[in-house]
mmCIF file of C-alpha atoms (C1' of nucleotides) in Angstrom:
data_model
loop_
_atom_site.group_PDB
_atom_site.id
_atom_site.type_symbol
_atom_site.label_atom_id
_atom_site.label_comp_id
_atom_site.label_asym_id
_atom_site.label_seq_id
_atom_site.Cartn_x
_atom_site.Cartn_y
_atom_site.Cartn_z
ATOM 1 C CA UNK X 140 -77.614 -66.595 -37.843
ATOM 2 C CA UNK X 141 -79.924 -68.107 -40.112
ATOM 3 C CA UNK X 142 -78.633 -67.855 -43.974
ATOM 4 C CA UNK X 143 -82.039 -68.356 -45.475
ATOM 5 C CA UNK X 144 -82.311 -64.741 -46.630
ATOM 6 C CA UNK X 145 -83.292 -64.599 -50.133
ATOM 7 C CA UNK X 146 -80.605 -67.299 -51.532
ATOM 8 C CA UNK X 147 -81.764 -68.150 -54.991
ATOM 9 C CA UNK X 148 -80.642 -70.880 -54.833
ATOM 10 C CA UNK X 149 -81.404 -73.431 -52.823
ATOM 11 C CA UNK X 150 -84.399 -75.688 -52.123
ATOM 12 C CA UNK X 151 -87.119 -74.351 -54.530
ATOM 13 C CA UNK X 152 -89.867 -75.542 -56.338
ATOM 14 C CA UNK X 153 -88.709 -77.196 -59.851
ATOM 15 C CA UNK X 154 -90.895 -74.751 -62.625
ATOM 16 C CA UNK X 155 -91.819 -72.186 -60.254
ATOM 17 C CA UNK X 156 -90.097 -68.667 -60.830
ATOM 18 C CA UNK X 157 -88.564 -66.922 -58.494
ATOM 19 C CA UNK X 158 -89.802 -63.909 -58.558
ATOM 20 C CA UNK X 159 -89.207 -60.907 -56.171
ATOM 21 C CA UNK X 160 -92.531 -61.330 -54.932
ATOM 22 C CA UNK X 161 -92.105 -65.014 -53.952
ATOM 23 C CA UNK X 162 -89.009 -64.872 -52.525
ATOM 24 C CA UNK X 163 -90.653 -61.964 -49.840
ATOM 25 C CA UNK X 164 -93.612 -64.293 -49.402
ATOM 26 C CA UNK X 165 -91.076 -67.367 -48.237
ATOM 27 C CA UNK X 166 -89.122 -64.693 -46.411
ATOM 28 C CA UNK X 167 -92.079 -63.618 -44.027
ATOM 29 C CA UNK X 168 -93.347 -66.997 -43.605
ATOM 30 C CA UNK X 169 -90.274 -69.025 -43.119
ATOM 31 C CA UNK X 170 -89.400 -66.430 -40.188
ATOM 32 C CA UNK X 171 -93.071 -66.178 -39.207
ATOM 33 C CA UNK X 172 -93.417 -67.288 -35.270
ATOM 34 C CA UNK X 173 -96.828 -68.612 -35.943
ATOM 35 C CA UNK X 174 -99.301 -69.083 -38.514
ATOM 36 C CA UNK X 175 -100.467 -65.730 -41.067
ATOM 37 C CA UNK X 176 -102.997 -64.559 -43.060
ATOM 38 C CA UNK X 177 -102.518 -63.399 -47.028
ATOM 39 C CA UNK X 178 -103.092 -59.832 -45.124
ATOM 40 C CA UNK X 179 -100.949 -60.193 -42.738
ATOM 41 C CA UNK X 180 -98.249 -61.334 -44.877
ATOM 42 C CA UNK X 181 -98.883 -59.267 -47.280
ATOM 43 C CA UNK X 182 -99.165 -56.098 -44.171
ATOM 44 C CA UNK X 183 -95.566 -57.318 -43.198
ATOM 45 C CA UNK X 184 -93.991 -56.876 -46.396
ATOM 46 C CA UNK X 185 -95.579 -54.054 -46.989
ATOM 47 C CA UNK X 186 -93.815 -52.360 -43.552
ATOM 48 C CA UNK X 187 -90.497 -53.815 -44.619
ATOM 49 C CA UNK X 188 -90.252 -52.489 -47.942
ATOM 50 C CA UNK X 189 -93.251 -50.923 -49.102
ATOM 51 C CA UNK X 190 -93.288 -53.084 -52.300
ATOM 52 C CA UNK X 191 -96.591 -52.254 -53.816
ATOM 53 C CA UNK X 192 -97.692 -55.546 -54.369
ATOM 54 C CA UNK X 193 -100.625 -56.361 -55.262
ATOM 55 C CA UNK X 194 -102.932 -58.425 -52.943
ATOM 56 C CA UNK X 195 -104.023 -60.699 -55.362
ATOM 57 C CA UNK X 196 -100.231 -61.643 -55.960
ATOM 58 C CA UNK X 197 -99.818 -62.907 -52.722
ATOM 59 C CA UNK X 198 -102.834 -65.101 -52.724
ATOM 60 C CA UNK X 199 -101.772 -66.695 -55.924
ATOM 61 C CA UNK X 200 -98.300 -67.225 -54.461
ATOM 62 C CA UNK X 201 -99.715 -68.755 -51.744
ATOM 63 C CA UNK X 202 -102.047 -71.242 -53.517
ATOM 64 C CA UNK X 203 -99.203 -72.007 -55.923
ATOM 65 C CA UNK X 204 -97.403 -72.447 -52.555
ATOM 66 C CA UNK X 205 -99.337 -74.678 -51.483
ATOM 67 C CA UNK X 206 -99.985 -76.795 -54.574
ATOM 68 C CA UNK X 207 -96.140 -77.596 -54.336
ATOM 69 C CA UNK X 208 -97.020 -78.405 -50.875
ATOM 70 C CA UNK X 209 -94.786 -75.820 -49.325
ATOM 71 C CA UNK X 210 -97.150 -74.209 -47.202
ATOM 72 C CA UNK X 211 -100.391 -75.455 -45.443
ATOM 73 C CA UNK X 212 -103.153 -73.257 -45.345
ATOM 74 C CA UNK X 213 -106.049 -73.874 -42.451
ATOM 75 C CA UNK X 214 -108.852 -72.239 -41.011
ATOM 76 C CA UNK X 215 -108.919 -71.735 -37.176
ATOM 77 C CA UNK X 216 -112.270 -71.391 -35.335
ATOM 78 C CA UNK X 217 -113.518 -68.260 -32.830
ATOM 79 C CA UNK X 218 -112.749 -66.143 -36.472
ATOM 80 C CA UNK X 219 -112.990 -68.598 -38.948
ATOM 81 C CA UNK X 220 -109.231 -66.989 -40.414
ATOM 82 C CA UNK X 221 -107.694 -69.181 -42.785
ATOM 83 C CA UNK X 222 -104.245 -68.966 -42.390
ATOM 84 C CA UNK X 223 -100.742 -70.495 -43.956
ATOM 85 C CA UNK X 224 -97.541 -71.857 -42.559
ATOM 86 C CA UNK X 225 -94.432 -72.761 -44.324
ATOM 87 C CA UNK X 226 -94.242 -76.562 -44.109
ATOM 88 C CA UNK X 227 -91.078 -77.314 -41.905
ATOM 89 C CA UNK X 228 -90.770 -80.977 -41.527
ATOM 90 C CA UNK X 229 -92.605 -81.679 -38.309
ATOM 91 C CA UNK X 230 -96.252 -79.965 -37.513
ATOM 92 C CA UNK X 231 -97.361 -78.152 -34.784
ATOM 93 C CA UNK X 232 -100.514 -78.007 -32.794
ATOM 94 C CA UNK X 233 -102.113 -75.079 -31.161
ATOM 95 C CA UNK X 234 -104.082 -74.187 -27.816
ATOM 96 C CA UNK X 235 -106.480 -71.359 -28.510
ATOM 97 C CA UNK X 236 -107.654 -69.345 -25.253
ATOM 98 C CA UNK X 237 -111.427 -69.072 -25.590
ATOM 99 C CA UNK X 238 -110.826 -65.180 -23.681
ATOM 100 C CA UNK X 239 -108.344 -63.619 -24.724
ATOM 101 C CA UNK X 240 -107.731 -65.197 -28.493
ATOM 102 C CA UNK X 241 -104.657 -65.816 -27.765
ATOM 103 C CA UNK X 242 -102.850 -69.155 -29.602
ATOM 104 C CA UNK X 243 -100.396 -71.194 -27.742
ATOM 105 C CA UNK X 244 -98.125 -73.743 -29.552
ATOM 106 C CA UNK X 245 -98.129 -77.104 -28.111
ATOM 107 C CA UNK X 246 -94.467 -78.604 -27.274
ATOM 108 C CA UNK X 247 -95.582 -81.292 -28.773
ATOM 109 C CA UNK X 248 -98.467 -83.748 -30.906
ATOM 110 C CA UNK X 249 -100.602 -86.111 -28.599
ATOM 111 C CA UNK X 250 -100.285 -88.218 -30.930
ATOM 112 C CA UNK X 251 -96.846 -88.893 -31.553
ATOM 113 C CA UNK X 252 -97.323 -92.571 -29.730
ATOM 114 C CA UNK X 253 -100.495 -93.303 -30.198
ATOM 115 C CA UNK X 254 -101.927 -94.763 -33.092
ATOM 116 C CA UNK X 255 -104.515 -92.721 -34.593
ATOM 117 C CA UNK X 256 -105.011 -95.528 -37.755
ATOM 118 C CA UNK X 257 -107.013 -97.558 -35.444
ATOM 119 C CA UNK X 258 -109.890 -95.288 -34.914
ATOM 120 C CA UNK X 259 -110.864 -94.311 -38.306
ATOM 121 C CA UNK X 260 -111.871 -97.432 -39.900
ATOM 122 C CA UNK X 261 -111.198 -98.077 -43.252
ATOM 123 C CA UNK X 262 -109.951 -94.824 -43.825
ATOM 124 C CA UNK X 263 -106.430 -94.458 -44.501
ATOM 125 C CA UNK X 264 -104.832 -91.772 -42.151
ATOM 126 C CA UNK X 265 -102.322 -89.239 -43.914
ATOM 127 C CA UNK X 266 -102.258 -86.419 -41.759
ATOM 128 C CA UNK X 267 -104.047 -84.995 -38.827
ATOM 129 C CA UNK X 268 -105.103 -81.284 -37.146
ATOM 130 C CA UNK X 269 -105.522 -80.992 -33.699
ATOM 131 C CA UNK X 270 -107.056 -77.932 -31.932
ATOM 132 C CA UNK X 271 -107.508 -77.496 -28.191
ATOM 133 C CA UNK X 272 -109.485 -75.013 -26.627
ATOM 134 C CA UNK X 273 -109.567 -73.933 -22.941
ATOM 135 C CA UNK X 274 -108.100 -70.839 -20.893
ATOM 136 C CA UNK X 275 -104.431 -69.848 -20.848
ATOM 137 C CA UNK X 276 -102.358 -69.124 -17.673
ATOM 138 C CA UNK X 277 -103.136 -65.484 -17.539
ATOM 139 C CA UNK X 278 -106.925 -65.982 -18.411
ATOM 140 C CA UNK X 279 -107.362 -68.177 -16.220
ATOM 141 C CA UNK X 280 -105.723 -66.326 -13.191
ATOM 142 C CA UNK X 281 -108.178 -63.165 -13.656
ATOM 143 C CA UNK X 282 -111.057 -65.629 -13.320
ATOM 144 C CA UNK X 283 -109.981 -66.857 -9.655
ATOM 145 C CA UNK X 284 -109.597 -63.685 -8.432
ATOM 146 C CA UNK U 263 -139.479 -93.479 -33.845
ATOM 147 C CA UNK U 264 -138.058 -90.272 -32.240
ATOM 148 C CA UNK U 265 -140.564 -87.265 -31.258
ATOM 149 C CA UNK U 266 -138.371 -84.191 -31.868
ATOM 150 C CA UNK U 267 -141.131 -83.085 -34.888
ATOM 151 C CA UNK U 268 -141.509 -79.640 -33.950
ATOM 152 C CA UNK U 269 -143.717 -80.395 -30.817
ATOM 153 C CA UNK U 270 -143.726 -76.457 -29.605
ATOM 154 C CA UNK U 271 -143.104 -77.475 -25.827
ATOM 155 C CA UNK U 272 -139.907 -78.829 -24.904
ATOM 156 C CA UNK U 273 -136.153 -77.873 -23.861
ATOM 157 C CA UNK U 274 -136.188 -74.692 -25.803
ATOM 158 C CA UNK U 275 -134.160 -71.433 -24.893
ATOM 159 C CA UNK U 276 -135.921 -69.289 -22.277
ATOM 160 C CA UNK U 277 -136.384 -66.253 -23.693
ATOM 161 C CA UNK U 278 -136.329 -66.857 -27.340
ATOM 162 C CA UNK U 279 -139.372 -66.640 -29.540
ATOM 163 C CA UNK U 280 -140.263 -70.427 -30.963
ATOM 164 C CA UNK U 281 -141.036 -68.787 -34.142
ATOM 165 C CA UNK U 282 -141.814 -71.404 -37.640
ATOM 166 C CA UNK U 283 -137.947 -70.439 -39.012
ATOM 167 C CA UNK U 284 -136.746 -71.592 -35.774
ATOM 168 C CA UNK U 285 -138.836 -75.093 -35.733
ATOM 169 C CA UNK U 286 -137.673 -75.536 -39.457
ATOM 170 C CA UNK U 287 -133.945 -74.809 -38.962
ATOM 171 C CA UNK U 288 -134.022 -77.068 -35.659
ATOM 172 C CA UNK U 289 -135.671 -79.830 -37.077
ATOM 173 C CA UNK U 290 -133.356 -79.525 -40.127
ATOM 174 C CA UNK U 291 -130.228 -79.616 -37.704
ATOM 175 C CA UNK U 292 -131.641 -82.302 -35.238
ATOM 176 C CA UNK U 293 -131.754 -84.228 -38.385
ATOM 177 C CA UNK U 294 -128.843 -84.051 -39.863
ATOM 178 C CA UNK U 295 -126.027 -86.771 -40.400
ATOM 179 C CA UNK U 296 -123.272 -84.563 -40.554
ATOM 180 C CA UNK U 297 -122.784 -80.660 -39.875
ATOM 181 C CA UNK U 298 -123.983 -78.768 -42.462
ATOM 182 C CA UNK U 299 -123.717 -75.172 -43.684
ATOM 183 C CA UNK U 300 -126.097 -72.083 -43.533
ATOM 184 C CA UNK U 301 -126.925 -72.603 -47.268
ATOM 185 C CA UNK U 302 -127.297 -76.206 -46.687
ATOM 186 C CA UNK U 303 -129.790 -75.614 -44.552
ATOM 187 C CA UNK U 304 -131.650 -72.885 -46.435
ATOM 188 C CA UNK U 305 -131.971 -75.467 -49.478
ATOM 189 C CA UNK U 306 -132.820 -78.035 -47.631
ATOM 190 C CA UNK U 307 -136.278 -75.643 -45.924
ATOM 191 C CA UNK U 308 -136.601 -74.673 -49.423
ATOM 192 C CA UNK U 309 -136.822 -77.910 -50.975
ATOM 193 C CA UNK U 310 -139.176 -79.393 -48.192
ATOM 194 C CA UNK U 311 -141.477 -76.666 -47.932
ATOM 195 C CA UNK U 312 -140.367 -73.728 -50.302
ATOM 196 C CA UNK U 313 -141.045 -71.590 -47.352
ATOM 197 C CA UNK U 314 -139.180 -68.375 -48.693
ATOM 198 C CA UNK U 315 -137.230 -67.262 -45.585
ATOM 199 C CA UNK U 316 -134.647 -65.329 -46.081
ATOM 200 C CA UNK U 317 -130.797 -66.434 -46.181
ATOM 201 C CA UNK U 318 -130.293 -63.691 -43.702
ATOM 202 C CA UNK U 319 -132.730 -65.390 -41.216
ATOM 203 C CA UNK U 320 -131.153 -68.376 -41.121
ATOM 204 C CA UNK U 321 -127.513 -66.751 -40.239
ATOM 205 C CA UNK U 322 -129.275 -65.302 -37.681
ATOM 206 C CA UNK U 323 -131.282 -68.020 -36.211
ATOM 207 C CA UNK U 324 -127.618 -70.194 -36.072
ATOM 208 C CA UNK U 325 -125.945 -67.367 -34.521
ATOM 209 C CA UNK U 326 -128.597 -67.185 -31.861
ATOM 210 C CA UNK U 327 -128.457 -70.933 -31.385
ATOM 211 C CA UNK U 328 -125.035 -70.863 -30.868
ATOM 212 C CA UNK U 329 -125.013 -68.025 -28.058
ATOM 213 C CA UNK U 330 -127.754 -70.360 -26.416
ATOM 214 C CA UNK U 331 -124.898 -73.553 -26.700
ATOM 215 C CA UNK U 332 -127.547 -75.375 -28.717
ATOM 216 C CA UNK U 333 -125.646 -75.044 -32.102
ATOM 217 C CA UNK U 334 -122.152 -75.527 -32.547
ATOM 218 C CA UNK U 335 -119.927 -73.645 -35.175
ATOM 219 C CA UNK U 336 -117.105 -75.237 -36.812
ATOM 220 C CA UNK U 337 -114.844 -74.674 -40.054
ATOM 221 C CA UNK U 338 -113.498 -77.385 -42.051
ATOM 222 C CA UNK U 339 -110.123 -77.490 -43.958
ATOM 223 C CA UNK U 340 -110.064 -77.785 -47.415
ATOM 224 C CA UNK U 341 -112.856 -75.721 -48.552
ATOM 225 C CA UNK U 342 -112.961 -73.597 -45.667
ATOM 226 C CA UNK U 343 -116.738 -73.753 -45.167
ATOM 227 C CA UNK U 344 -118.129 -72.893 -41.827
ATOM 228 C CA UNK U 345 -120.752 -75.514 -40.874
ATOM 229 C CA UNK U 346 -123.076 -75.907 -37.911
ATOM 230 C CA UNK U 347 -123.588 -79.111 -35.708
ATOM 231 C CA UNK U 348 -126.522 -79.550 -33.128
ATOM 232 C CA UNK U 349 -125.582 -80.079 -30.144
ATOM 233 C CA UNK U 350 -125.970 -83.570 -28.649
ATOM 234 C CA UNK U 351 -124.218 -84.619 -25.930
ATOM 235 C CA UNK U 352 -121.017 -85.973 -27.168
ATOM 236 C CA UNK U 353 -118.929 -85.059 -29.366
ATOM 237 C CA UNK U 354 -117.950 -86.338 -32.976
ATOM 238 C CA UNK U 355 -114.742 -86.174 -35.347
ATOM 239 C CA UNK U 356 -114.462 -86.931 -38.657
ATOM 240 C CA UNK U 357 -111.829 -87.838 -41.007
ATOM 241 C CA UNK U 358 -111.829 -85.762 -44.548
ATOM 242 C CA UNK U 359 -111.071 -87.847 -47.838
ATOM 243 C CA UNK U 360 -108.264 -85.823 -49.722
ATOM 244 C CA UNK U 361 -109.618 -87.185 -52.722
ATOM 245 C CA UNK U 362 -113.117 -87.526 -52.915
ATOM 246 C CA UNK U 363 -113.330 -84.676 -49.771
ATOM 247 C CA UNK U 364 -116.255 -86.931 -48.389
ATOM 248 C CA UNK U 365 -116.696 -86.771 -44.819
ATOM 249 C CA UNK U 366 -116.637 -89.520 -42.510
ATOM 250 C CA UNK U 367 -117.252 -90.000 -38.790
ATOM 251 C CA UNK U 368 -114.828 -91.548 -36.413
ATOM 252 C CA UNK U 369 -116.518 -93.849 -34.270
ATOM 253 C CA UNK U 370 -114.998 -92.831 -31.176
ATOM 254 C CA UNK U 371 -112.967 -90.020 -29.994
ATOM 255 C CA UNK U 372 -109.487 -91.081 -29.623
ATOM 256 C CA UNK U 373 -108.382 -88.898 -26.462
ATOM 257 C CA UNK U 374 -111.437 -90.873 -24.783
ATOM 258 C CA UNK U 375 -108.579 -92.224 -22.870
ATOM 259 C CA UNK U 376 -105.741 -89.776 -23.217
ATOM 260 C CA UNK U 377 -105.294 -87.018 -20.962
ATOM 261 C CA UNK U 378 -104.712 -84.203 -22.932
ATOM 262 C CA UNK U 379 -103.960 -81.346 -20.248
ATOM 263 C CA UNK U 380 -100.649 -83.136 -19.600
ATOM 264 C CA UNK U 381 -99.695 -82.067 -23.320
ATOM 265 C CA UNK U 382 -101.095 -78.311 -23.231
ATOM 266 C CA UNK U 383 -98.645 -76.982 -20.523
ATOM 267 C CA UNK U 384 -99.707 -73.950 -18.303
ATOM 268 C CA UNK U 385 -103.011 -74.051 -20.314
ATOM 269 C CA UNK U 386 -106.628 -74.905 -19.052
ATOM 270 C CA UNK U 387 -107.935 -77.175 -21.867
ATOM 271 C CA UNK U 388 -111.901 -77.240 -21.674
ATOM 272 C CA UNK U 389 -112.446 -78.983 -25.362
ATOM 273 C CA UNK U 390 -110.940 -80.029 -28.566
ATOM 274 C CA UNK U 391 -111.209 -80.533 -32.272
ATOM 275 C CA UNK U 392 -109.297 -83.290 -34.650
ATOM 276 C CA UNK U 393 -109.471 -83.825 -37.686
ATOM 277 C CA UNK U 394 -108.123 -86.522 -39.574
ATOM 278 C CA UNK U 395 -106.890 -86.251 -43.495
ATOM 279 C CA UNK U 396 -106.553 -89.493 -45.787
ATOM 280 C CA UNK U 397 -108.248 -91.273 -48.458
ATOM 281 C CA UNK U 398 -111.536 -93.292 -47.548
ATOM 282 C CA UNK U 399 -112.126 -97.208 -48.341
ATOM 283 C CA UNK U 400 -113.335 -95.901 -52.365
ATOM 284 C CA UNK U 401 -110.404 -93.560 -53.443
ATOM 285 C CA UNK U 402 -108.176 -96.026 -51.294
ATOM 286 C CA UNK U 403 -109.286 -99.020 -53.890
ATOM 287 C CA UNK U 404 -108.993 -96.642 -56.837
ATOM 288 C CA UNK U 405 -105.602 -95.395 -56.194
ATOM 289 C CA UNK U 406 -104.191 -99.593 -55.896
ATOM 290 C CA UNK U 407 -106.025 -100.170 -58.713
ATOM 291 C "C1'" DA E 21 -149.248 -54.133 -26.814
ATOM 292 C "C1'" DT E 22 -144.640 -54.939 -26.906
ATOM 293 C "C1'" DC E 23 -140.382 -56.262 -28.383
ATOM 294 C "C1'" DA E 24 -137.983 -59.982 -30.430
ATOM 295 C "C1'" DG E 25 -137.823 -61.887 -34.908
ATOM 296 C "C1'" DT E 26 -138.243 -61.362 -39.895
ATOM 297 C "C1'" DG E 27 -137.657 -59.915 -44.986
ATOM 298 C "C1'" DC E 28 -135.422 -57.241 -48.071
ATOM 299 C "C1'" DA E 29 -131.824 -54.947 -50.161
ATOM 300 C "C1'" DA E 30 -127.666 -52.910 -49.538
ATOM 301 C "C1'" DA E 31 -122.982 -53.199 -47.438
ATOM 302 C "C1'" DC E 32 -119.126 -55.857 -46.412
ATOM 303 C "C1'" DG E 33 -114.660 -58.463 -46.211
ATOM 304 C "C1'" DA E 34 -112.078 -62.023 -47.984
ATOM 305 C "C1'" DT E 35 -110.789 -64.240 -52.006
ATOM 306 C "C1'" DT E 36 -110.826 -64.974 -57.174
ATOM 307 C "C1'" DT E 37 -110.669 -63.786 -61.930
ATOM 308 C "C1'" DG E 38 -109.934 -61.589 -66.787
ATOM 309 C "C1'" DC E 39 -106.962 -59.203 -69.224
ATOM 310 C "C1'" DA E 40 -102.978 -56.476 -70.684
ATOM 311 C "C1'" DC E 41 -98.349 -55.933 -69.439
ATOM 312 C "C1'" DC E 42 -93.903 -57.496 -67.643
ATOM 313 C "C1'" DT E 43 -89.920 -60.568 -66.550
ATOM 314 C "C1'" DC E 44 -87.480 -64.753 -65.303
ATOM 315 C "C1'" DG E 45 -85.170 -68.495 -67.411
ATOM 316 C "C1'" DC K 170 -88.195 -65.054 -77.109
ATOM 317 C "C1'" DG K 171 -91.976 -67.276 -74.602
ATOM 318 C "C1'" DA K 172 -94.313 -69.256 -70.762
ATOM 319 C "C1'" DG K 173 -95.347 -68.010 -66.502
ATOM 320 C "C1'" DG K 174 -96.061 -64.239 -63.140
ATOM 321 C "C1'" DT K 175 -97.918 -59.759 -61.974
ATOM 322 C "C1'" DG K 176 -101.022 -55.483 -61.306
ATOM 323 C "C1'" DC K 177 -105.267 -53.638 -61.543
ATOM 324 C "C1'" DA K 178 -110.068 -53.405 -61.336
ATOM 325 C "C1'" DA K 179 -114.142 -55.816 -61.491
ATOM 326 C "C1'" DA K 180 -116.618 -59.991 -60.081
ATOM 327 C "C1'" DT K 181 -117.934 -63.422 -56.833
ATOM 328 C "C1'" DC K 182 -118.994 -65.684 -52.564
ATOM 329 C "C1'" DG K 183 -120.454 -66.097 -47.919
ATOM 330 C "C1'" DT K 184 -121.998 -63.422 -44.330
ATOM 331 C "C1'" DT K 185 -123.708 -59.193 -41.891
ATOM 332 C "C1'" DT K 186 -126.453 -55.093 -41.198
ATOM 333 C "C1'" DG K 187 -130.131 -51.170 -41.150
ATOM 334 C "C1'" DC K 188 -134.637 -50.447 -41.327
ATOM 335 C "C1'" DA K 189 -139.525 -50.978 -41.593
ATOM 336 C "C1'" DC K 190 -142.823 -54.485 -40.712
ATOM 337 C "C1'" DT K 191 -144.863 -58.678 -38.500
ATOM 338 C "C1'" DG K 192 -146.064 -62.028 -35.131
ATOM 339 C "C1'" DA K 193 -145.172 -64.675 -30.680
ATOM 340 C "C1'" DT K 194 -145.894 -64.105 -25.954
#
DNA sequence: ATCAGTGCAAACGATTTGCACCTCG
DNA sequence: CGAGGTGCAAATCGTTTGCACTGAT
C-alpha cells in the first residue's frame, strides 16, 4: 500500500499551511485516476466525509496549488472543463472519443524522441499539451455494425 | 488582393440564412491572424461599423458555424478562453509565451511526419491539438538580460 | 408568407472576491 | 500571538435561453 495518506510531513510546500482542507484536496487528487474538476473534487470529499467545505476553499487551494506548481490545471475541449492534476514527475497525454466523451490515457508522449524545439522558431520550448481526438475501441465497433 | 468581401454568392451553408451578422462575423473570422474569441469579435463589428448586434447573436452565429464545420472551437490554457478559428484547410498550432502569454504560430505541424495512431493504442485518432508552452524571442532576451 | 435569425433581458454555471472569523505554526 | 486560511454570501464573467419581432428566401 501506498503511505501517502495524510502524513504531515513530508514533501510540502515551504509557507503553505497545512490545513485539513488541503491535505483532503492532495488526498483526492494524488489518488485521482485522471484529471478533476474543483466540483468534482470538491463532490468526492464531500461523499467521503461530508466536510462542509466551502467551494470557494477548494478553488483557492487549488490556485495556491498550482502557484507552487503542484498541480496543473487545463481546459479540455468538447466541454471546455478546466480541470487539475497533481503534478507527478512525468505528464500524460489523453485521447478523447469524439462519441462517447470518453478520455483515454496515452501509454506514452509522441514526443519523447522527437525534438519539438525545432519547430517553434525562436521560441523557447518548456512544456507541451497534446490532445488527440478520434473514436475509441467500443465507439468505433457500434459504427461498423 | 483576395475577394472574400462579403460577395453574397459563394460556398455558404445550404440552408442557412446569409443574413448582415453572418457576412460581418465571417468576414471578421476569414480575417483574422489568430483565433479569436466571441467578444473579440463583437468589438471588433463594433469598432468597424458600430452595428449594435447583440453579444447573444454572435454566440449564436459561431455555434451555427461550427455545426456547419466552417468554424472551429478551441480553448486555450492559461486563461481558459474559448476562441474560434475559421476553417481553412490545414491546420495550425501555436506555442503560448508563459510570460508575455502572446501567441505564436508554429510554422508547421510537427506530426506532419509522425504517425500518431501507433501511439493511441486501440483508439481511432481522426485529429489533434498541441500546444506548446515557453517564452518567445522578447521575454527570452529579457530574462538573460 | 414562412420560418430561420435577431434583439433584449433575464437566467445560468463556473469562478472570484470582500469581509469577519478561525487556526496553524 | 499573528499571518495566513476559511466560510459565507454577494459579485463577476462568459455564455445560454425564452420570447416577441424582423427579414431573407
Amino acid at each position: 500500500m501506498h503511505n501517502h495518506v495524510c502524513d504531515t510531513t513530508t514533501s510540502y510546500p515551504a509557507g503553505m499551511k497545512w490545513t485539513k482542507q488541503r491535505k483532503d484536496v492532495y488526498h483526492v487528487l494524488a489518488h485521482a485516476h485522471e484529471p478533476m474538476s474543483a466540483v468534482q473534487i470538491y463532490q468526492q470529499i464531500e461523499k467521503e466525509e461530508s466536510a462542509g467545505y466551502a467551494l470557494s476553499t477548494i478553488y483557492r487551494i487549488l490556485t495556491a496549488f498550482e502557484e507552487k506548481g503542484y498541480v496543473s490545471k487545463s481546459t479540455f475541449m468538447g466541454d471546455g472543463t478546466v480541470v487539475y492534476e497533481w503534478n507527478k514527475g512525468e505528464h500524460t497525454h489523453y485521447a478523447l472519443c469524439l462519441s462517447c466523451h470518453k478520455r483515454v490515457a496515452l501509454p506514452s508522449c509522441p514526443f519523447e524522441h522527437v525534438h519539438l524545439e525545432s519547430d517553434a522558431g525562436d521560441f523557447t520550448v518548456t512544456g507541451h499539451k497534446l490532445e488527440l481526438y478520434g473514436y475509441c475501441k467500443d465507439c468505433e465497433k457500434q459504427k461498423l455494425s
